[in-house]
PDB file of C-alpha atoms in Angstrom:
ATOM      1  CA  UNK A  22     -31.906 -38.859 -24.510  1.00 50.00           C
ATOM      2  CA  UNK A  23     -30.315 -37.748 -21.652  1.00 53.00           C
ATOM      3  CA  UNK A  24     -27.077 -35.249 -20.855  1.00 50.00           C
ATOM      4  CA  UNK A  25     -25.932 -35.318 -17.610  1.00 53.00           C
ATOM      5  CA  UNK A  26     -25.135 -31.855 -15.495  1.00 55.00           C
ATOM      6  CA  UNK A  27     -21.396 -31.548 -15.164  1.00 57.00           C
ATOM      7  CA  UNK A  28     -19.686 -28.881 -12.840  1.00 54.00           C
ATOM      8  CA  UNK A  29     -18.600 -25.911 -14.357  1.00 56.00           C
ATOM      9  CA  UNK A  30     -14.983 -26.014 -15.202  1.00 67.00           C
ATOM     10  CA  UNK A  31     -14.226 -29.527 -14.520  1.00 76.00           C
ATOM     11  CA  UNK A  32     -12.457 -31.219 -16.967  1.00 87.00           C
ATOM     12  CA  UNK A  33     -14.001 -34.233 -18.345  1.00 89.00           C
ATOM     13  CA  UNK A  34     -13.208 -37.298 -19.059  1.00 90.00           C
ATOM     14  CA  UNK A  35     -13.805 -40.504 -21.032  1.00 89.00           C
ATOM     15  CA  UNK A  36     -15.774 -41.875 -18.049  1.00 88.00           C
ATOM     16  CA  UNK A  37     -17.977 -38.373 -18.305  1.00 87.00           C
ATOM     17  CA  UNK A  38     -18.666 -38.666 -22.144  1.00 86.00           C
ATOM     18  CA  UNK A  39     -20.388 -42.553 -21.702  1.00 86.00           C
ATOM     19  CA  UNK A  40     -22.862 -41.125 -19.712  1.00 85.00           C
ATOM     20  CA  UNK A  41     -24.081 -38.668 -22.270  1.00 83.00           C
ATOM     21  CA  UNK A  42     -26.824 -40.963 -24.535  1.00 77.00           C
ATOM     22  CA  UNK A  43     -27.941 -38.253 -26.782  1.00 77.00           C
ATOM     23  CA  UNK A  44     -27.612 -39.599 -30.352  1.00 74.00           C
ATOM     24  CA  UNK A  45     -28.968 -36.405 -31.765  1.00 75.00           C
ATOM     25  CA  UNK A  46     -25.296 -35.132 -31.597  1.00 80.00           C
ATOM     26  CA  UNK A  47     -21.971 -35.671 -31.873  1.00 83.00           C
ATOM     27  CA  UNK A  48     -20.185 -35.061 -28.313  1.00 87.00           C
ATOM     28  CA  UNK A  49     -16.237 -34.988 -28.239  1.00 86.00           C
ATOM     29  CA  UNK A  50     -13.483 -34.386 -25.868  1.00 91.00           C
ATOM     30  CA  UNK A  51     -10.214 -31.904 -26.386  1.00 90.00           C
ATOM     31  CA  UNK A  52      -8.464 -31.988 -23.100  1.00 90.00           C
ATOM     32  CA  UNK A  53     -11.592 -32.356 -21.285  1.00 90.00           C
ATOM     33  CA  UNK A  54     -13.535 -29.722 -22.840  1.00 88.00           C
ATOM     34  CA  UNK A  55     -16.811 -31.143 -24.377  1.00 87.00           C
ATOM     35  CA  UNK A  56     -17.513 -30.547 -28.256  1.00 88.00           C
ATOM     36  CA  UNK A  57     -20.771 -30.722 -29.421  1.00 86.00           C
ATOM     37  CA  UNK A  58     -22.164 -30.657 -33.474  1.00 85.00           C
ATOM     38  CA  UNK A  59     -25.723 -30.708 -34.773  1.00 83.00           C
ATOM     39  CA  UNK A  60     -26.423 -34.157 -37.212  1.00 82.00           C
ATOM     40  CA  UNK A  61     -24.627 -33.761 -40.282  1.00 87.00           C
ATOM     41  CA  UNK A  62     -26.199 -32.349 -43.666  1.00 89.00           C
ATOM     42  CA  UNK A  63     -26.774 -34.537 -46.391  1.00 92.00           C
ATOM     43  CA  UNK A  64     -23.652 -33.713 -48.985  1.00 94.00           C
ATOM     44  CA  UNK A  65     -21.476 -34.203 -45.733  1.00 94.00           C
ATOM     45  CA  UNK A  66     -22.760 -37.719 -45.334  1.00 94.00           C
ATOM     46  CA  UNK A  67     -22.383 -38.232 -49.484  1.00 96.00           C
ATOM     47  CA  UNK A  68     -18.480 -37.166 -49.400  1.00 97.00           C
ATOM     48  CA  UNK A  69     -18.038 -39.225 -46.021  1.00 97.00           C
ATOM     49  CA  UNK A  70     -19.920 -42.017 -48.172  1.00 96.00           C
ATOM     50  CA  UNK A  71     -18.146 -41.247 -51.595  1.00 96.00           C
ATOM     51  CA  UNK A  72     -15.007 -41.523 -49.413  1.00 97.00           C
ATOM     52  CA  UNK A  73     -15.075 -45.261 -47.595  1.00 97.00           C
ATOM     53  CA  UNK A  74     -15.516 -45.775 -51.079  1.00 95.00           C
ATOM     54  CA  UNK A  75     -12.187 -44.517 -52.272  1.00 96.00           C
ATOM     55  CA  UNK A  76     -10.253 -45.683 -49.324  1.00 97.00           C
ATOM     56  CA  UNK A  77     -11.667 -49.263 -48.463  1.00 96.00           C
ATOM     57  CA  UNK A  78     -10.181 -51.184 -51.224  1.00 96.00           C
ATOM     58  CA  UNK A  79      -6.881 -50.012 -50.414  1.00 96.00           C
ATOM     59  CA  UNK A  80      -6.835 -50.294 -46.890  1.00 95.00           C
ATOM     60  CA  UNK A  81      -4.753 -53.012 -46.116  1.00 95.00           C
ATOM     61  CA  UNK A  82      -5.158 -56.186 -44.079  1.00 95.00           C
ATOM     62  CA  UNK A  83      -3.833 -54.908 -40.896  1.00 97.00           C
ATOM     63  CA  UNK A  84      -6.057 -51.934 -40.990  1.00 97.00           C
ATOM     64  CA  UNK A  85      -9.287 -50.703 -41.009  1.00 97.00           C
ATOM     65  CA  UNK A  86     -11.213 -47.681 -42.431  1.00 98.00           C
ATOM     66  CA  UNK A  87     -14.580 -46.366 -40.530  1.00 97.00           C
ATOM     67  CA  UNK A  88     -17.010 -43.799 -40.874  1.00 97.00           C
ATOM     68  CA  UNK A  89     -18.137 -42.268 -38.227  1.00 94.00           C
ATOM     69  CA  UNK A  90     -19.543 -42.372 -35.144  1.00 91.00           C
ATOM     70  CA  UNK A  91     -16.520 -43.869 -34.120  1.00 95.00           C
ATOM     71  CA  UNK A  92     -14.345 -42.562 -30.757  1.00 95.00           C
ATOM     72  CA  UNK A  93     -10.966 -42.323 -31.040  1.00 98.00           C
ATOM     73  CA  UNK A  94      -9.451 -42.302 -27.233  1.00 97.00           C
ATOM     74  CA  UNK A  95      -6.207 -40.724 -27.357  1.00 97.00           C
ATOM     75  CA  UNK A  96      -5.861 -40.653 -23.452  1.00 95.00           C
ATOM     76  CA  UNK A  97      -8.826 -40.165 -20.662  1.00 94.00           C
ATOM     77  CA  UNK A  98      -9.049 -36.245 -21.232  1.00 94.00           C
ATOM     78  CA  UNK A  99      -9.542 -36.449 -25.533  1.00 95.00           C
ATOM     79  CA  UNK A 100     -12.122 -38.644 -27.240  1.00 96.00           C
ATOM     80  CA  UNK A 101     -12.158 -37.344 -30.473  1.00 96.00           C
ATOM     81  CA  UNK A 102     -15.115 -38.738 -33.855  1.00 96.00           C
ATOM     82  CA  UNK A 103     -12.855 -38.076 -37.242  1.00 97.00           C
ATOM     83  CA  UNK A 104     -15.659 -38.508 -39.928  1.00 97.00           C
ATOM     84  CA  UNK A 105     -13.617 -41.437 -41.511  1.00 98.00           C
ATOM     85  CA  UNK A 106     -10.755 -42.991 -39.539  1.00 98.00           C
ATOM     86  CA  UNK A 107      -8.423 -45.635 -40.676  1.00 98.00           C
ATOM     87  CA  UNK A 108      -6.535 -47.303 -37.884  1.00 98.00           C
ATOM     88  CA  UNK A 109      -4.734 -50.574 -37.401  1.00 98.00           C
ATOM     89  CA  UNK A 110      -7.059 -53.242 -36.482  1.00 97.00           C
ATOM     90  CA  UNK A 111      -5.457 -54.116 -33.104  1.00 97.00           C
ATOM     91  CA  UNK A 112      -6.252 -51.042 -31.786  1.00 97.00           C
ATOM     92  CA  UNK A 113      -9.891 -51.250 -32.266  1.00 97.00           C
ATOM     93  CA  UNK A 114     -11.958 -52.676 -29.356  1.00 96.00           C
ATOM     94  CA  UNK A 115     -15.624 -52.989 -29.046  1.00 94.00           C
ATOM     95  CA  UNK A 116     -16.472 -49.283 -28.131  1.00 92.00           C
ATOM     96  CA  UNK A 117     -13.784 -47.248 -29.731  1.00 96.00           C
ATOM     97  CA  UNK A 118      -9.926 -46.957 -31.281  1.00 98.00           C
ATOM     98  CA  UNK A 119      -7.894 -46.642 -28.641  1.00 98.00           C
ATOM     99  CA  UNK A 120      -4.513 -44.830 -29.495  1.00 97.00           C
ATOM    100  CA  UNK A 121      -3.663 -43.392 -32.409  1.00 98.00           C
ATOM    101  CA  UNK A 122      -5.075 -43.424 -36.091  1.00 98.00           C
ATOM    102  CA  UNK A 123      -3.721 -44.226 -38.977  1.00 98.00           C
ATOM    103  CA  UNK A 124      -5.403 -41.823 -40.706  1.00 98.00           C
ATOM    104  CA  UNK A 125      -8.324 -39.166 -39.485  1.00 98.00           C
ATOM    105  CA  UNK A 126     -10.175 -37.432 -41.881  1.00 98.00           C
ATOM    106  CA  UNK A 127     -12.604 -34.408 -41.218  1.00 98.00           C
ATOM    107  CA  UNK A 128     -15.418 -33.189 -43.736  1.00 97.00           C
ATOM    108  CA  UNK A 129     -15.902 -29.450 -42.428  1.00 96.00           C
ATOM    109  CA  UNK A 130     -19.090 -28.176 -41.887  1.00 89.00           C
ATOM    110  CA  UNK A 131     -20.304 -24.498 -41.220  1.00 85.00           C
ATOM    111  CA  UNK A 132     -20.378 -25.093 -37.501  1.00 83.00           C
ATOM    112  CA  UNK A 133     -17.267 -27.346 -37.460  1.00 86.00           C
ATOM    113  CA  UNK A 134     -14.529 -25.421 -39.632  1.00 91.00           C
ATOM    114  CA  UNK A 135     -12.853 -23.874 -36.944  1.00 92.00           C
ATOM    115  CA  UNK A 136     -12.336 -27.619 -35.160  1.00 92.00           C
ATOM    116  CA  UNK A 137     -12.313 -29.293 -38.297  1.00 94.00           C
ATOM    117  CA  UNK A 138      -8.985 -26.668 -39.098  1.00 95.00           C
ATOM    118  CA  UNK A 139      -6.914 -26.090 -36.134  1.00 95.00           C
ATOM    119  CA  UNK A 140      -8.335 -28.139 -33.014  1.00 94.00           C
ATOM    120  CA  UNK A 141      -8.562 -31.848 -34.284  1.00 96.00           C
ATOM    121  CA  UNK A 142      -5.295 -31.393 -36.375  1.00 97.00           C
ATOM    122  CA  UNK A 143      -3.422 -29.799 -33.205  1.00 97.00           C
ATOM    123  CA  UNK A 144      -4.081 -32.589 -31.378  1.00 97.00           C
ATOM    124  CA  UNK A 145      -3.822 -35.187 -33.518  1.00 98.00           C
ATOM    125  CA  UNK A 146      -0.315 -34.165 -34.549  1.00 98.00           C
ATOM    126  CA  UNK A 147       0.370 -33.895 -30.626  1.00 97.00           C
ATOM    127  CA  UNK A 148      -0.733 -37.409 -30.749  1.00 97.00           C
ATOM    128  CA  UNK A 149       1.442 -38.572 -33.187  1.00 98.00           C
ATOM    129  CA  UNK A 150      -1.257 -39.378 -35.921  1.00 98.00           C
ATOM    130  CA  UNK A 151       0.222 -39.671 -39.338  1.00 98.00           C
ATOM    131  CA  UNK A 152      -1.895 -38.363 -41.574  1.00 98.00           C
ATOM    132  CA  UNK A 153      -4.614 -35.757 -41.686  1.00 98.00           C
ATOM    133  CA  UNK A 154      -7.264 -34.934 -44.449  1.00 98.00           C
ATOM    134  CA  UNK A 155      -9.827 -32.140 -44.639  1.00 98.00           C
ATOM    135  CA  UNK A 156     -12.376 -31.570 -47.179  1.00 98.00           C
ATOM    136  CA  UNK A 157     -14.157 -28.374 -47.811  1.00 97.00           C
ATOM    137  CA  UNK A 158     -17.324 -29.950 -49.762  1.00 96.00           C
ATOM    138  CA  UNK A 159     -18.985 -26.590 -50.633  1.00 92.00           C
ATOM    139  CA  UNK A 160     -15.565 -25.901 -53.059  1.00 91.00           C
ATOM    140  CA  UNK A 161     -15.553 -28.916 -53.092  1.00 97.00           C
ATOM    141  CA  UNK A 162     -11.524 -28.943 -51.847  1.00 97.00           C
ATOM    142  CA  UNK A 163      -9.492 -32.097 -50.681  1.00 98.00           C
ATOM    143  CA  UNK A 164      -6.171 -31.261 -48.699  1.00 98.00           C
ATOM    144  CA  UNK A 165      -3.833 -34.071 -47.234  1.00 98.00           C
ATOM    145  CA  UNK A 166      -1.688 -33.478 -44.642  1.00 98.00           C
ATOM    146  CA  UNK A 167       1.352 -35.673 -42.660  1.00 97.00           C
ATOM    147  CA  UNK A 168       2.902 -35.183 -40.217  1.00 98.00           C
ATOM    148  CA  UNK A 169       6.575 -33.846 -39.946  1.00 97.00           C
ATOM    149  CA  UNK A 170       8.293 -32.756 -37.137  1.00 96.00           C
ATOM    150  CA  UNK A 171       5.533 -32.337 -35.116  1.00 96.00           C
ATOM    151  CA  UNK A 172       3.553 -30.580 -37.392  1.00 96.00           C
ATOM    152  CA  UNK A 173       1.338 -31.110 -40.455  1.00 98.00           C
ATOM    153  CA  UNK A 174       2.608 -30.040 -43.912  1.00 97.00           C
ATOM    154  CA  UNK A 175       0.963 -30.275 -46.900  1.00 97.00           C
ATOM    155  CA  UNK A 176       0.816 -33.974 -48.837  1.00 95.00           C
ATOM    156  CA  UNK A 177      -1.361 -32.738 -51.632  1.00 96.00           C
ATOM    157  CA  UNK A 178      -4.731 -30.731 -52.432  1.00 97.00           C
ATOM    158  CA  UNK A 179      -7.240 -30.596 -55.293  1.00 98.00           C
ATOM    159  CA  UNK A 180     -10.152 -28.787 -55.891  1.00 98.00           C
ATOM    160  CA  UNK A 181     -12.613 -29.434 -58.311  1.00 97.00           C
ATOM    161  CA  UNK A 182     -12.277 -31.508 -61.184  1.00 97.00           C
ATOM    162  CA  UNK A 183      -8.224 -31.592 -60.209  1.00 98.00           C
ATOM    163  CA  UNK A 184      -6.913 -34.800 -59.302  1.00 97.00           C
ATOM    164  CA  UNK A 185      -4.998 -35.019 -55.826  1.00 96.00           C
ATOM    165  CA  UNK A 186      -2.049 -38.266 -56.367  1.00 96.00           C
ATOM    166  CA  UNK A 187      -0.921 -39.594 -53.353  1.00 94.00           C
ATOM    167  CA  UNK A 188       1.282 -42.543 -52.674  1.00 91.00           C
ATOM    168  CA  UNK A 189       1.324 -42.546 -49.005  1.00 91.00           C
ATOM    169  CA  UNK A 190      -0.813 -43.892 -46.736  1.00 92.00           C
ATOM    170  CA  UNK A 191      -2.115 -45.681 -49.642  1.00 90.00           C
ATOM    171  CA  UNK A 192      -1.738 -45.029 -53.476  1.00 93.00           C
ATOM    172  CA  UNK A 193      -4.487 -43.202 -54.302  1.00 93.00           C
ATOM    173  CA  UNK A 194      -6.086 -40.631 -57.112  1.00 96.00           C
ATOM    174  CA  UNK A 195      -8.875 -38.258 -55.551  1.00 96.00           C
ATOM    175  CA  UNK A 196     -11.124 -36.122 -57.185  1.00 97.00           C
ATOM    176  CA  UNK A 197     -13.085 -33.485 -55.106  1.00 97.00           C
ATOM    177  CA  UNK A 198     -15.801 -33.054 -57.739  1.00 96.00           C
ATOM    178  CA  UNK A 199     -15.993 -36.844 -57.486  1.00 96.00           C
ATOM    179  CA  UNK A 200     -16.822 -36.342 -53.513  1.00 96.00           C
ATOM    180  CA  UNK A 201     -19.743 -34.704 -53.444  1.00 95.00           C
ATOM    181  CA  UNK A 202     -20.958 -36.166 -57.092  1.00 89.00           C
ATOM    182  CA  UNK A 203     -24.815 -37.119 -56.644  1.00 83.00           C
ATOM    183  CA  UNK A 204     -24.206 -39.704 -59.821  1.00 69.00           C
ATOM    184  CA  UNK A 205     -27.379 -38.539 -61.537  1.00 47.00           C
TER     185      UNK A 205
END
């Protein structure tokens, strides 16, 4: 495990963030500023889980749908890890996605809800990335986002034993309660 020194106020880039080989953590880029999260908790890892599920079956040919740790380059300065990502499969090489997703989806966490909220989504809609889910798995609350103008708006959002219907990306029925289930 190692994490290299970097110069106070640099900006970093993708070249910086392959040098770090700590796999204790999650290390991310936003305009060159480095991210870090702590391993995530169990019922984060269930709803990513519970999730792939859900979206796998109808992903379609062209695309693909990943948990993470996957990078998603969006240029040299932002190498962002969406818990799930769906992306088209030519934009996948052999260490990350390179370009935009299809879809990135972010289960928040108590040290992530500020990124998880207003950071990732920022940028991703900067990028140009379609769609945009969170889920809140204490509530447990799903909200889908796509993008419009520039900005995310509201697709859909369930909590609890609601059911979220969407028909874009995919046609899909989503129950939070379902997320986070243990299936005892």
């Amino acid at each position: 495990m190692t994490v290299p020194m970097f110069a106070h106020g640099d900006r970093l880039t993708r070249r910086d963030l392959e040098t770090i080989s700590d796999e204790r953590r999650r290390y991310e880029l936003v305009d060159g500023t480095l991210l870090v999260s702590p391993s995530p908790r169990p019922l984060h890892q269930r709803v990513v889980a519970r999730l792939l599920a859900a979206l796998t079956p109808v992903c379609p040919a062209d695309c693909e749908v990943l948990p993470a740790p996957v990078d998603v380059v969006l240029d040299e300065f932002t190498v962002m890890i969406p818990d799930v990502v769906i992306g088209r499969r030519e934009t996948f090489t052999e260490r990350a996605l390179v370009g935009v997703p299809v879809l990135a989806v972010e289960v928040v966490s108590p040290s992530s809800r500020h990124i998880d909220r207003f950071l990732k989504p920022a940028r991703l809609a900067l990028a140009g990335c379609p769609y945009y889910w969170v889920i809140e798995p204490d509530e447990p609350t799903l909200s889908c986002f796509r993008l419009a103008e520039g900005e995310y708006v509201l697709d859909g959002e369930a909590t609890g034993d609601d059911v979220v219907r969407l028909e874009v990306p995919y046609r899909l029925e989503l129950r939070p309660a379902d997320l986070v289930s243990t299936y005892s």
